[in-house]
Structures are given as C-alpha cells and as structure tokens.
Amino acid sequence: MGKIIAVANQKGGVGKTTTCVNLAASLAAARKKVLLIDLDPQGNATVGSGLRKDGHRYSGCEVLLDEVSIREAILSVEPAGYDLVPGNGDLTAAELKLMEASGREQRLRLQLARVRDEYDYILIDCPPSLNILTLNALVAAHGVLIPIQCEYYALEGLTALLNTIRRVQSRVNKELQIEGLLRTMFDPRNNLANQVGAQLIQHFKDQVYRTMIPRNVRLAEAPSHGLPALQYDRSSRGAIAYRALASEMIRRHQRSAA
Ligand code: ATP
Ligand code: MG
C-alpha cells in the first residue's frame, strides 16, 4: 500500500517542487512505483517533469472537483519512470469552487484511495500557501515532508505549518505524521546556514533528515530541460543528494515497518 507524502511549506521558493521531482525520479530509480501529484497552480512540477501544463485531457482540477477518476488524469513521465497528475492554473478555479463544496478537504484522499495500492510512494507538491489545496494534501497524506532553507527567516512560518498539521491530525487524519524536515539549498560554508541547521536538529531531532540538499546549479538548470537532475546530470552533487534522500527515506520506512 502506497505511502502518501505531502511536500509542504507555505513559504515560497524553499525547494518543494525541486524535492518532489528529484525525489520522484530517485525513488523510481530505486525501483519504487511512484506517483507525483502536482497540486500547485504554478504547475512547476509538471513542467519540471518535461510535460506541458496545458493540453492534457485532465489535470488535478477535474480530479479535485470529482469530475473524473484520478486514474484518467495520470500521465507517465519518461525517461524518469514515474507517473504524474499534472497541475496548472485550473487548480485556482478548483480552489474557488471547493470553497462552497461539501467534503471539500476530503477530495484528494478519496481519489487517492482508488490508486494507492498500485504505488509504493505518492508525493504531493503543494502550493506555497496553507489553502484548501494544501489542506487536501494534508488530509490525504500519511506524512508531511517539510523542505527548509536554512536562513534567518526559515523558522518563521514553521509554527503556522505545524499548527495546521496538528489541527488536521486531531480533526480528520489521525494517521498524519511529520515525515521529516529537509534542509535544502544548503551551503556548508555559510555560518548562518550551519547555525540554523544545528537548531533544527536540536529542536526536531530525528525528524530532521540527515541528508542535506546542497545548493547546486544543476538542480536549478534541470527544470528548463524538463528533466530531473538524475536524468540531466546524474553525477551532479544535486542528483547524488536526492538519491541519498530517497535511500534514507526507504531505510526509515523499512525500519518503522519492522
Ligand atoms: P514555490 O513555493 O514557488 O512552489 P518551491 O518551494 O517549490 O517554490 P522550488 O521551485 O523547488 O521551490 O525552488 C525555488 C528555486 O530555487 C527554483 O528556481 C529552483 O530551481 C531553485 N532551487 C531549488 N533547490 C535548489 C538547490 N538545491 N540548488 C540550487 N537551486 C535550487
Ligand atoms: Mg513549487
């Protein structure tokens, strides 16, 4: 049964999408069956996976509005070897329509129930907001992976996210856990980054992934080629780091299942 992981942080530009695309590719390279859901109207995970934002029959919008079964919206991403439900600006329309809909937070959860047995991992790329789209992801997920850029304002906003997670846990989704905190765009020569990184460990202990994602230009270039870094430059430090993250994630899940 698939492990559903929401990649969320309402702070913008912290590496959510980069993490989704590269983790999806790395898990797929480790022979895991992966589905990536692009739940951000920006559609960056879709483009970063080499697909167009528009022109597909269905996107996450129709899925959330229950107009189609999620199965009909799934596309395959090659050569990386994972599946994707594309996202685009229509998700903003879905967000507005959902405001008045009944069971509006449960839509994704119910849709994913149809396919979760076919995947080892289902990753959800959330928008930079604690809106109804992100809420759908949190209600559907087993875990939340929180990318954090280690800078001065990094911890600001984390409290709001953690409070939202707690609220979802107590009201609708008891299964929800913090999958982990991930240090992204990490520069070990930067004192502040080291300080913030150490603070995170002190505070969140084992919840912080040991793997750190370095700042690496290949990770920033790869999306413009529509490829995960693993396919764009497999020996780049970014690609190697995301493969290490996938291994750490698989190890953690094997341990907790044992
Ligand atoms: P948003 O909140 O807008 O959805 P995000 O949290 O998804 O943003 P990304 O889009 O993954 O963040 O990253 C923001 C920018 O930083 C992008 O241009 C991306 O290419 C770049 N970037 C992300 N991670 C790294 C990294 N480790 N090294 C270098 N550049 C990176
Ligand atoms: Mg993004």
PDB file of C-alpha atoms and ligand atoms in Angstrom, residues 9 11-19 40 42 44 125-128 184-186 213-217 219-221 223 242, ligand 1:
ATOM      1  CA  ASN A   9       5.823  24.613   3.358  1.00  0.00           C
ATOM      2  CA  LYS A  11       6.963  29.693   2.476  1.00  0.00           C
ATOM      3  CA  GLY A  12       7.690  30.170  -1.205  1.00  0.00           C
ATOM      4  CA  GLY A  13      10.799  29.049  -3.034  1.00  0.00           C
ATOM      5  CA  VAL A  14      12.190  26.695  -0.387  1.00  0.00           C
ATOM      6  CA  GLY A  15      12.610  23.726  -2.722  1.00  0.00           C
ATOM      7  CA  LYS A  16       9.265  21.883  -2.527  1.00  0.00           C
ATOM      8  CA  THR A  17       8.980  21.304  -6.275  1.00  0.00           C
ATOM      9  CA  THR A  18      12.675  20.530  -6.755  1.00  0.00           C
ATOM     10  CA  THR A  19      12.338  17.972  -3.977  1.00  0.00           C
ATOM     11  CA  ASP A  40       0.228  23.836  -7.396  1.00  0.00           C
ATOM     12  CA  GLN A  42       2.070  27.211 -10.975  1.00  0.00           C
ATOM     13  CA  ASN A  44       6.194  23.729 -11.885  1.00  0.00           C
ATOM     14  CA  ASP A 125       3.688  19.005  -4.476  1.00  0.00           C
ATOM     15  CA  CYS A 126       1.829  21.688  -2.501  1.00  0.00           C
ATOM     16  CA  PRO A 127       1.477  25.376  -3.358  1.00  0.00           C
ATOM     17  CA  PRO A 128       3.155  27.988  -1.149  1.00  0.00           C
ATOM     18  CA  THR A 184      17.564  22.422   1.141  1.00  0.00           C
ATOM     19  CA  MET A 185      19.917  24.725  -0.801  1.00  0.00           C
ATOM     20  CA  PHE A 186      22.404  24.099   1.953  1.00  0.00           C
ATOM     21  CA  ILE A 213      20.455  19.030  -0.250  1.00  0.00           C
ATOM     22  CA  PRO A 214      23.309  21.317  -1.313  1.00  0.00           C
ATOM     23  CA  ARG A 215      22.877  24.439  -3.346  1.00  0.00           C
ATOM     24  CA  ASN A 216      23.715  23.108  -6.800  1.00  0.00           C
ATOM     25  CA  VAL A 217      23.314  24.850 -10.130  1.00  0.00           C
ATOM     26  CA  LEU A 219      19.268  21.332  -9.798  1.00  0.00           C
ATOM     27  CA  ALA A 220      18.271  24.831 -10.907  1.00  0.00           C
ATOM     28  CA  GLU A 221      19.072  24.174 -14.585  1.00  0.00           C
ATOM     29  CA  PRO A 223      13.757  22.027 -14.966  1.00  0.00           C
ATOM     30  CA  TYR A 242      18.448  13.368  -3.887  1.00  0.00           C
TER      31      TYR A 242
HETATM   32  P1  ATP B   1       7.147  27.623  -4.687  1.00  0.00           P
HETATM   33  O1  ATP B   1       6.878  27.948  -3.267  1.00  0.00           O
HETATM   34  O2  ATP B   1       7.094  28.806  -5.613  1.00  0.00           O
HETATM   35  O3  ATP B   1       6.355  26.464  -5.170  1.00  0.00           O
HETATM   36  P2  ATP B   1       9.269  25.774  -4.210  1.00  0.00           P
HETATM   37  O4  ATP B   1       9.244  25.697  -2.725  1.00  0.00           O
HETATM   38  O5  ATP B   1       8.601  24.688  -4.947  1.00  0.00           O
HETATM   39  O6  ATP B   1       8.695  27.172  -4.710  1.00  0.00           O
HETATM   40  P3  ATP B   1      11.473  25.384  -5.979  1.00  0.00           P
HETATM   41  O7  ATP B   1      10.683  25.834  -7.134  1.00  0.00           O
HETATM   42  O8  ATP B   1      11.779  23.929  -5.859  1.00  0.00           O
HETATM   43  O9  ATP B   1      10.792  25.889  -4.623  1.00  0.00           O
HETATM   44  O10 ATP B   1      12.854  26.163  -5.878  1.00  0.00           O
HETATM   45  C1  ATP B   1      12.903  27.568  -5.966  1.00  0.00           C
HETATM   46  C2  ATP B   1      14.038  27.969  -6.883  1.00  0.00           C
HETATM   47  O11 ATP B   1      15.279  27.541  -6.357  1.00  0.00           O
HETATM   48  C3  ATP B   1      13.941  27.330  -8.263  1.00  0.00           C
HETATM   49  O12 ATP B   1      14.426  28.225  -9.213  1.00  0.00           O
HETATM   50  C4  ATP B   1      14.854  26.111  -8.164  1.00  0.00           C
HETATM   51  O13 ATP B   1      15.403  25.733  -9.404  1.00  0.00           O
HETATM   52  C5  ATP B   1      15.926  26.609  -7.216  1.00  0.00           C
HETATM   53  N1  ATP B   1      16.474  25.541  -6.367  1.00  0.00           N
HETATM   54  C6  ATP B   1      15.786  24.686  -5.591  1.00  0.00           C
HETATM   55  N2  ATP B   1      16.606  23.870  -4.924  1.00  0.00           N
HETATM   56  C7  ATP B   1      17.873  24.217  -5.292  1.00  0.00           C
HETATM   57  C8  ATP B   1      19.173  23.739  -4.935  1.00  0.00           C
HETATM   58  N3  ATP B   1      19.340  22.756  -4.045  1.00  0.00           N
HETATM   59  N4  ATP B   1      20.235  24.345  -5.523  1.00  0.00           N
HETATM   60  C9  ATP B   1      20.074  25.359  -6.398  1.00  0.00           C
HETATM   61  N5  ATP B   1      18.885  25.846  -6.759  1.00  0.00           N
HETATM   62  C10 ATP B   1      17.788  25.296  -6.222  1.00  0.00           C
END
